[in-house]
DNA sequence: AGCACGCCGACT
DNA sequence: GTCGGCGTGCTC
């Protein structure tokens, strides 16, 4: 019997119920090198479209009667996916209900992920006479290929001629030997450069005689002013989609120029710190010794380090990491937001030199690949980074530190919806390592586990270097309104800002809303301007003059009359960061004001540049959204103002209150470090609200005591797990039917199951924002114990449903213990 | 997710 | 008659 090599491959973009290893024939030339852990390109489906996949097994067996398709291409000469990665992938598949290859893509760094494309060329030129022998469609395609310049044009041609039964025509010509196919692997994006749009010479010289749509006109005029801008900036300032730029690119009006960007890691040395000179305070040293004791046991354990803002947690981290690498082990230093990495990286680099690697999503793909290789080859032993850094390919992990562990950014909000904390725990078990969670405002769940003794608790109660906690004042906005103050900055805060300006000290103001006005309403008929694609009010942006939707990016010019009743009485109300910026300029014309929000920080380096400038004292006042609130050290800031402390208190999900407490506590903690005493003013309509009160006192423990009672009474985590199943689609009825259908599958399968599964399903109900980005969303909320039997049961239900017709054109997502958004 | 197959209505 | 719209089923 003839024997042959067979590769078992998980392929990309698999449907949920069809996500299993597929068998492929291994061609002779790959038989020696193709191994488990190599990625391949295989033909898949009816049209034999190329798809990436990962080899999980290569076996020798007898030729099956059914002819197998061959592996088309071996991407990696050697396995890139380690055994631990396979275990992590499996863990993610089981716990987040993603497909196998989704997990693979998440674990490998972006830079390693190539795109596969095929390019077609004619084997020779044909005359018009010869073309008579071909069918109409074949003729068209050959004619096109004779004059086409690029592969891109061909893709467009095929796309626009759907009627051409594209693959068939192409395939027939390949069989006839008229077209030659070459496969190309190309890197998704070029390294270390950013793309900018610029008007072309041909356009500027007036050679092109084109008519523009209003949106295109807008883009062209914008670029005439600013010369170059990133595609994202163009889209924002012209209030158009990114497709408009692409169209103009095709027309030859725009061109892409690439600009070199600096590499992050080699920024100038700003820290003159040395390891041997770093002295811990008595309290820091106590905590350090306690954690070292934990490390010395070399078993998987979790510690929770609770330290008030400014208690010098980072010094403890550094000392711990120093010890871990001295032992020949590796360590992680995870931070919640990209904006926090530069400061941390610079500090770590100055202390530990080249053994520090950086990993976060806004590195270029090439940089990510470089760092990945450095880690894999043992050249780096410390990783500083955000969520995705947890997958760094270390082989002997000693310690994983997660700073601000309660931050929601540690949880991925797109598939696979993993939580970095859970991956960290998994890896700690693999390596017998310690996971150290740290925060001034731990998550309720973690604190609960610490209370129960599941986590080891360590506490830092004193601020470093005898700095005192800021003096905090609550400002009652009701009283402020009665006294006739129309500004969004209270009288008291205004005076304090002035005082700070006089003393040449800096001020931070937190305003958790971007835009200028947050609502527009007609005073005659009451019509509120809403987004046509979302259940959301439009926000007025003065930067570009448009009313914008913050959920889908929709934008319209601000109308002068009501679109409903044509009255001219449109009232703009509600404050955003742009409005505050304006007010500050009016109140303090001489002050240098820096605004930071999603609209001003498009570029990868905008954060660093702006934070650096502020730290250097180039600005007096920093106004921004939550991105300015967390973890950064500004020694000269002595005043913090929270302009709308109430905004998060009434959020529809159970973690809203916790988030608000954390935000206020953290931003208040920015004020007054080192020798200077800080002040903080919290503006609120409900000064009596306990959450605000606790945050003002920086009193996490009392807040916890209060909150845990609610969680228990209403049965929320940590007393159960929350499993959110979301259905979304363009068609209202289909989404509803699918959600109903899933509910009955849940019930039915629950009865059939042999295992005992107890859970409480609620819904389906419409999502808090029912319509978003044109899609309708319904959800089922399940309170459960997320254990093995529940996971198996839910997976089973998902598999059944993905086969059902009712779920066509409705997408189903599962989110465990998430924030109930998305 | 795509893609092909196949069944039915509109139009040359 | 035939083109092409859309519902349905399959993917080693």
Coordinates of N, CA and C in Angstrom, one line a residue, chain A residues 501-684:
Chain A
X501 N -1.0 79.5 38.2 CA -0.3 80.2 37.2 C 0.7 81.2 37.8
X502 N 0.2 81.9 38.8 CA 1.1 82.9 39.5 C 2.3 82.3 40.0
X503 N 2.1 81.1 40.6 CA 3.3 80.4 41.3 C 4.1 79.6 40.3
X504 N 3.7 79.6 39.0 CA 4.4 78.8 38.0 C 4.4 77.3 38.3
X505 N 3.3 76.9 38.8 CA 3.1 75.5 39.0 C 2.0 75.0 38.0
X506 N 2.0 73.7 37.8 CA 1.2 73.1 36.7 C -0.2 72.6 37.2
X507 N -1.1 72.5 36.3 CA -2.5 72.1 36.6 C -3.0 71.0 35.6
X508 N -3.6 70.0 36.2 CA -4.3 69.0 35.3 C -5.8 69.1 35.5
X509 N -6.5 69.1 34.4 CA -8.0 69.1 34.4 C -8.5 67.9 33.7
X510 N -9.3 67.1 34.4 CA -9.9 65.9 33.7 C -11.3 66.2 33.3
X511 N -11.6 65.9 32.0 CA -12.9 66.1 31.4 C -13.1 64.9 30.6
X512 N -14.0 64.0 31.0 CA -14.1 62.7 30.4 C -15.0 62.7 29.2
X513 N -15.0 63.8 28.4 CA -15.8 63.8 27.2 C -15.0 64.6 26.1
X514 N -14.9 64.1 24.9 CA -14.3 64.9 23.9 C -15.3 65.6 23.1
X515 N -14.7 66.5 22.2 CA -15.6 67.3 21.4 C -15.8 68.6 22.0
X516 N -16.8 69.4 21.5 CA -17.0 70.8 21.9 C -18.3 70.8 22.7
X517 N -19.4 70.7 22.0 CA -20.7 70.5 22.7 C -21.1 69.0 22.6
X518 N -21.7 68.5 23.6 CA -22.1 67.1 23.5 C -23.5 66.8 23.0
X519 N -24.3 67.8 22.8 CA -25.6 67.6 22.3 C -26.1 68.8 21.6
X520 N -27.0 68.6 20.6 CA -27.6 69.7 19.9 C -29.1 69.4 19.8
X521 N -29.9 70.4 20.3 CA -31.3 70.2 20.3 C -32.1 71.4 19.8
X522 N -33.1 71.1 19.0 CA -34.0 72.2 18.5 C -34.9 72.7 19.6
X523 N -34.9 74.0 19.8 CA -35.7 74.5 20.9 C -37.2 74.6 20.5
X524 N -37.5 74.5 19.2 CA -38.9 74.6 18.8 C -39.6 73.3 18.9
X525 N -39.0 72.2 18.3 CA -39.7 70.9 18.2 C -39.1 69.9 19.1
X526 N -37.9 70.2 19.8 CA -37.3 69.3 20.7 C -36.5 68.2 20.0
X527 N -36.4 68.3 18.7 CA -35.5 67.3 18.0 C -34.1 67.3 18.5
X528 N -33.5 66.1 18.8 CA -32.1 66.0 19.2 C -31.4 65.4 18.0
X529 N -30.3 66.0 17.7 CA -29.5 65.5 16.5 C -28.9 64.2 16.9
X530 N -29.3 63.2 16.1 CA -28.7 61.8 16.4 C -28.0 61.3 15.2
X531 N -27.2 60.3 15.5 CA -26.5 59.6 14.4 C -27.5 58.6 13.7
X532 N -27.4 58.6 12.4 CA -28.4 57.7 11.7 C -28.0 56.2 11.8
X533 N -26.7 56.0 12.2 CA -26.3 54.6 12.3 C -26.3 54.1 13.7
X534 N -26.4 55.0 14.7 CA -26.2 54.6 16.1 C -27.3 55.2 16.9
X535 N -27.6 54.6 18.1 CA -28.5 55.3 19.0 C -27.7 56.2 19.9
X536 N -27.1 57.2 19.3 CA -26.2 58.1 20.0 C -26.4 59.6 19.5
X537 N -26.3 60.5 20.4 CA -26.4 61.9 20.1 C -25.1 62.3 19.4
X538 N -25.2 63.3 18.5 CA -24.0 63.7 17.8 C -23.3 64.8 18.6
X539 N -22.0 64.8 18.6 CA -21.2 65.8 19.3 C -20.6 66.8 18.4
X540 N -20.7 68.1 18.8 CA -20.2 69.1 17.9 C -18.7 69.3 18.1
X541 N -17.9 69.2 17.0 CA -16.5 69.4 17.1 C -16.1 70.7 16.4
X542 N -15.5 71.6 17.2 CA -15.2 72.9 16.6 C -13.9 72.8 15.8
X543 N -13.1 71.8 16.1 CA -11.9 71.6 15.3 C -12.1 71.5 13.8
X544 N -13.3 70.9 13.5 CA -13.5 70.7 12.0 C -14.9 71.2 11.6
X545 N -15.7 71.7 12.6 CA -17.0 72.3 12.3 C -18.1 71.3 12.1
X546 N -17.9 70.0 12.4 CA -18.9 69.0 12.1 C -19.5 68.4 13.4
X547 N -20.7 67.9 13.2 CA -21.4 67.1 14.2 C -20.9 65.7 14.0
X548 N -20.4 65.1 15.0 CA -19.8 63.7 14.8 C -20.4 62.7 15.8
X549 N -20.3 61.5 15.3 CA -20.7 60.4 16.2 C -19.5 59.7 16.7
X550 N -19.4 59.5 18.0 CA -18.2 58.9 18.6 C -18.1 57.4 18.5
X551 N -19.2 56.9 18.0 CA -19.2 55.4 17.9 C -18.9 54.9 16.5
X552 N -19.3 55.6 15.5 CA -19.1 55.1 14.1 C -18.3 56.0 13.3
X553 N -18.1 57.3 13.7 CA -17.4 58.2 13.0 C -18.2 59.0 12.0
X554 N -19.5 58.8 12.0 CA -20.4 59.6 11.1 C -20.3 61.1 11.4
X555 N -20.3 61.9 10.3 CA -20.2 63.3 10.5 C -21.1 64.1 9.5
X556 N -21.7 65.2 10.0 CA -22.4 66.1 9.1 C -22.0 67.5 9.5
X557 N -22.1 68.4 8.6 CA -21.9 69.8 8.9 C -23.0 70.2 9.9
X558 N -22.6 71.1 10.8 CA -23.6 71.6 11.8 C -24.7 72.4 11.0
X559 N -26.0 71.9 11.1 CA -27.0 72.6 10.3 C -27.4 73.9 11.0
X560 N -27.8 74.9 10.2 CA -28.1 76.2 10.8 C -29.6 76.2 11.1
X561 N -30.4 75.3 10.5 CA -31.8 75.2 10.8 C -32.1 73.7 11.2
X562 N -33.1 73.5 12.0 CA -33.5 72.2 12.4 C -33.9 71.3 11.2
X563 N -33.3 70.2 11.1 CA -33.7 69.3 9.9 C -35.1 68.8 10.0
X564 N -35.7 68.9 11.2 CA -37.1 68.4 11.3 C -38.1 69.5 11.1
X565 N -37.9 70.7 11.7 CA -39.0 71.7 11.6 C -38.5 73.0 11.0
X566 N -37.2 73.1 10.6 CA -36.6 74.3 10.0 C -36.6 75.5 10.8
X567 N -36.7 75.4 12.1 CA -36.6 76.6 12.9 C -35.1 76.8 13.1
X568 N -34.7 78.0 13.4 CA -33.3 78.4 13.5 C -32.8 78.3 15.0
X569 N -33.7 77.8 15.9 CA -33.3 77.8 17.3 C -32.7 76.5 17.7
X570 N -31.5 76.3 17.3 CA -30.8 75.0 17.8 C -29.9 75.4 18.9
X571 N -30.1 74.7 20.0 CA -29.3 74.9 21.2 C -28.2 73.9 21.3
X572 N -27.0 74.3 21.4 CA -25.9 73.4 21.7 C -25.6 73.4 23.2
X573 N -25.5 72.2 23.7 CA -25.2 72.2 25.2 C -24.3 71.0 25.5
X574 N -23.9 70.9 26.7 CA -23.0 69.9 27.2 C -21.5 70.3 26.9
X575 N -20.7 69.9 27.8 CA -19.3 70.4 27.6 C -18.4 69.2 27.2
X576 N -17.4 69.5 26.3 CA -16.4 68.5 26.0 C -15.1 69.2 26.1
X577 N -14.0 68.4 25.9 CA -12.6 69.0 26.1 C -12.4 70.2 25.3
X578 N -12.9 70.2 24.0 CA -12.6 71.4 23.2 C -13.2 72.7 23.7
X579 N -14.4 72.5 24.3 CA -15.1 73.7 24.9 C -14.3 74.2 26.1
X580 N -13.8 73.3 27.0 CA -13.0 73.7 28.1 C -11.8 74.4 27.7
X581 N -11.1 73.9 26.7 CA -9.9 74.5 26.1 C -10.2 75.9 25.8
X582 N -11.3 76.2 25.1 CA -11.8 77.5 24.8 C -11.9 78.4 26.0
X583 N -12.7 77.8 27.0 CA -12.9 78.6 28.2 C -11.7 79.0 28.9
X584 N -10.7 78.0 28.9 CA -9.5 78.3 29.6 C -8.7 79.4 28.9
X585 N -8.8 79.5 27.6 CA -8.1 80.5 26.8 C -8.7 81.9 27.1
X586 N -10.1 81.9 27.3 CA -10.8 83.1 27.6 C -10.4 83.6 29.0
X587 N -10.4 82.6 30.0 CA -10.2 83.0 31.4 C -8.7 83.4 31.6
X588 N -7.8 82.7 31.0 CA -6.4 82.9 31.2 C -5.7 83.1 29.9
X589 N -5.8 84.2 29.3 CA -5.2 84.4 27.9 C -3.7 84.1 27.8
X590 N -3.0 84.3 28.9 CA -1.6 84.1 28.9 C -1.1 82.7 29.1
X591 N -2.1 81.9 29.6 CA -1.7 80.5 30.0 C -1.5 79.7 28.8
X592 N -0.5 78.7 28.9 CA -0.3 77.8 27.8 C -1.0 76.5 28.1
X593 N -2.0 76.3 27.2 CA -3.0 75.2 27.4 C -2.7 74.0 26.5
X594 N -2.6 72.8 27.0 CA -2.4 71.6 26.2 C -3.6 70.7 26.3
X595 N -4.2 70.4 25.2 CA -5.4 69.5 25.2 C -5.0 68.1 24.7
X596 N -5.4 67.1 25.4 CA -5.1 65.7 25.0 C -6.3 64.9 25.0
X597 N -6.8 64.4 23.8 CA -7.9 63.4 23.8 C -7.7 62.6 22.5
X598 N -8.6 61.8 22.2 CA -8.4 60.9 21.0 C -8.3 61.7 19.7
X599 N -8.8 63.0 19.7 CA -8.7 63.8 18.5 C -7.3 64.4 18.3
X600 N -6.5 64.5 19.4 CA -5.2 65.1 19.2 C -4.1 64.2 19.3
X601 N -4.4 62.9 19.4 CA -3.3 61.9 19.6 C -3.3 60.8 18.6
X602 N -3.5 61.2 17.3 CA -3.5 60.2 16.3 C -2.2 59.4 16.1
X603 N -1.1 60.2 16.1 CA 0.1 59.6 15.8 C 0.7 58.8 16.9
X604 N 1.5 57.8 16.5 CA 2.1 56.9 17.5 C 2.9 57.6 18.6
X605 N 3.5 58.8 18.2 CA 4.4 59.5 19.1 C 3.7 60.7 19.8
X606 N 2.5 61.0 19.4 CA 1.8 62.1 19.9 C 1.8 62.1 21.5
X607 N 1.5 61.0 22.0 CA 1.5 60.9 23.5 C 2.8 61.3 24.1
X608 N 3.9 60.6 23.7 CA 5.2 60.9 24.2 C 5.6 62.3 24.1
X609 N 5.4 62.9 22.9 CA 5.8 64.2 22.7 C 5.1 65.2 23.6
X610 N 3.7 65.0 23.7 CA 2.9 65.9 24.5 C 3.2 65.8 26.0
X611 N 3.3 64.6 26.4 CA 3.6 64.4 27.8 C 5.0 65.0 28.2
X612 N 5.9 64.7 27.3 CA 7.3 65.3 27.5 C 7.3 66.8 27.6
X613 N 6.6 67.4 26.7 CA 6.5 68.8 26.6 C 5.9 69.4 27.9
X614 N 4.8 68.7 28.4 CA 4.2 69.1 29.6 C 5.1 69.0 30.8
X615 N 5.8 67.8 30.8 CA 6.7 67.6 32.0 C 7.8 68.6 32.0
X616 N 8.3 69.0 30.8 CA 9.4 70.0 30.7 C 8.9 71.4 31.1
X617 N 7.6 71.6 31.3 CA 7.1 72.9 31.7 C 6.7 73.8 30.5
X618 N 6.6 73.2 29.3 CA 6.2 74.0 28.2 C 4.7 74.4 28.2
X619 N 4.0 73.8 29.1 CA 2.6 74.2 29.2 C 2.2 74.4 30.7
X620 N 1.2 75.2 30.9 CA 0.8 75.4 32.3 C -0.4 74.5 32.7
X621 N -1.3 74.3 31.7 CA -2.5 73.6 32.0 C -2.7 72.4 31.1
X622 N -2.9 71.2 31.6 CA -3.2 70.1 30.7 C -4.7 69.7 30.9
X623 N -5.4 69.7 29.8 CA -6.8 69.3 29.9 C -7.0 68.1 29.0
X624 N -7.7 67.1 29.5 CA -7.8 65.9 28.7 C -8.8 64.9 29.3
X625 N -9.0 63.8 28.5 CA -9.9 62.7 28.9 C -9.1 61.8 29.7
X626 N -9.6 60.6 30.0 CA -9.0 59.7 31.0 C -7.6 59.3 30.6
X627 N -7.2 59.5 29.4 CA -5.8 59.2 29.0 C -4.7 59.9 29.8
X628 N -5.1 61.1 30.4 CA -4.1 61.8 31.2 C -4.2 61.5 32.7
X629 N -5.1 60.6 33.0 CA -5.3 60.4 34.5 C -4.4 59.4 35.1
X630 N -3.8 58.5 34.3 CA -3.3 57.3 34.9 C -1.7 57.2 35.0
X631 N -1.2 57.0 36.1 CA 0.1 56.5 36.3 C 1.3 57.4 35.9
X632 N 1.1 58.5 35.3 CA 2.2 59.3 34.9 C 2.7 60.3 36.0
X633 N 4.0 60.5 36.0 CA 4.6 61.3 37.1 C 4.9 62.7 36.5
X634 N 4.2 63.7 37.1 CA 4.6 65.1 36.7 C 4.9 65.9 38.0
X635 N 6.2 66.0 38.3 CA 6.6 66.6 39.6 C 6.0 68.0 39.9
X636 N 5.8 68.8 38.9 CA 5.4 70.2 39.1 C 3.9 70.4 39.1
X637 N 3.1 69.3 39.1 CA 1.7 69.4 39.1 C 1.2 69.5 40.6
X638 N 0.6 70.6 40.9 CA 0.1 70.7 42.3 C -1.4 70.9 42.4
X639 N -2.0 71.0 41.2 CA -3.5 71.2 41.3 C -4.1 70.3 40.2
X640 N -5.2 69.6 40.7 CA -5.9 68.7 39.8 C -7.4 69.1 39.9
X641 N -8.1 69.2 38.8 CA -9.5 69.5 38.8 C -10.2 68.4 38.1
X642 N -11.3 67.8 38.7 CA -12.1 66.9 38.0 C -13.4 67.6 37.6
X643 N -13.6 67.8 36.4 CA -14.7 68.8 36.0 C -16.1 68.1 36.0
X644 N -16.2 66.9 35.7 CA -17.5 66.2 35.7 C -17.4 64.8 36.4
X645 N -17.3 64.8 37.7 CA -17.0 63.6 38.4 C -18.2 62.6 38.3
X646 N -19.4 63.1 37.9 CA -20.6 62.2 38.0 C -20.7 61.4 36.7
X647 N -20.0 61.7 35.7 CA -20.3 61.1 34.4 C -20.4 59.6 34.4
X648 N -19.5 58.9 35.2 CA -19.5 57.5 35.1 C -20.4 56.8 36.1
X649 N -21.0 57.6 37.0 CA -21.8 57.0 38.1 C -23.0 56.2 37.7
X650 N -23.6 56.6 36.5 CA -24.9 56.1 36.1 C -24.7 55.2 34.9
X651 N -23.5 54.7 34.7 CA -23.3 53.8 33.5 C -24.1 52.6 33.7
X652 N -24.5 52.0 32.5 CA -25.5 50.9 32.6 C -24.8 49.5 33.0
X653 N -23.5 49.5 33.1 CA -23.0 48.2 33.5 C -22.5 48.2 35.0
X654 N -22.4 47.0 35.5 CA -22.1 46.9 37.0 C -20.7 47.4 37.4
X655 N -19.8 47.6 36.4 CA -18.5 48.0 36.8 C -18.3 49.6 36.7
X656 N -19.4 50.3 36.3 CA -19.3 51.7 36.1 C -18.8 52.5 37.3
X657 N -19.4 52.1 38.4 CA -19.0 52.8 39.7 C -17.6 52.6 40.0
X658 N -17.1 51.3 39.9 CA -15.7 51.0 40.2 C -14.8 51.8 39.3
X659 N -15.1 51.9 38.0 CA -14.3 52.6 37.1 C -14.2 54.1 37.5
X660 N -15.3 54.7 37.9 CA -15.4 56.1 38.2 C -14.5 56.3 39.5
X661 N -14.7 55.4 40.5 CA -13.9 55.6 41.7 C -12.4 55.5 41.3
X662 N -12.0 54.6 40.5 CA -10.6 54.4 40.1 C -10.1 55.6 39.4
X663 N -10.9 56.1 38.5 CA -10.5 57.3 37.7 C -10.2 58.5 38.6
X664 N -11.2 58.8 39.5 CA -11.1 60.0 40.3 C -9.9 59.8 41.3
X665 N -9.8 58.7 41.9 CA -8.7 58.4 42.8 C -7.3 58.6 42.1
X666 N -7.2 58.0 40.9 CA -5.9 58.1 40.2 C -5.6 59.5 39.8
X667 N -6.6 60.2 39.3 CA -6.2 61.6 38.8 C -5.9 62.5 40.0
X668 N -6.6 62.3 41.1 CA -6.4 63.1 42.3 C -4.9 62.8 42.8
X669 N -4.5 61.6 42.6 CA -3.2 61.2 43.0 C -2.1 61.8 42.2
X670 N -2.4 62.4 41.1 CA -1.4 63.1 40.2 C -0.9 64.3 40.9
X671 N -1.7 64.8 41.8 CA -1.4 66.1 42.4 C -0.4 66.0 43.6
X672 N 0.6 66.8 43.5 CA 1.6 66.9 44.7 C 2.4 65.7 44.9
X673 N 3.6 65.8 44.4 CA 4.6 64.7 44.7 C 5.8 65.4 45.3
X674 N 6.7 64.6 45.7 CA 8.0 65.1 46.3 C 7.7 66.1 47.4
X675 N 8.3 67.3 47.3 CA 8.2 68.2 48.5 C 6.9 69.1 48.4
X676 N 6.2 69.1 47.3 CA 5.1 70.0 47.2 C 3.8 69.4 47.5
X677 N 3.0 70.1 48.4 CA 1.7 69.6 48.7 C 0.7 69.9 47.6
X678 N -0.1 68.9 47.2 CA -1.0 69.1 46.1 C -2.5 69.4 46.6
X679 N -3.3 70.0 45.7 CA -4.7 70.2 45.9 C -5.5 69.6 44.8
X680 N -6.7 69.1 45.2 CA -7.6 68.6 44.1 C -9.0 69.1 44.3
X681 N -9.6 69.5 43.3 CA -11.0 69.9 43.3 C -11.9 69.0 42.5
X682 N -12.9 68.5 43.1 CA -13.8 67.5 42.4 C -15.1 68.2 42.3
X683 N -15.5 68.5 41.0 CA -16.8 69.1 40.8 C -17.9 68.1 40.6
X684 N -19.0 68.2 41.4 CA -20.0 67.2 41.3 C -21.4 67.8 41.6

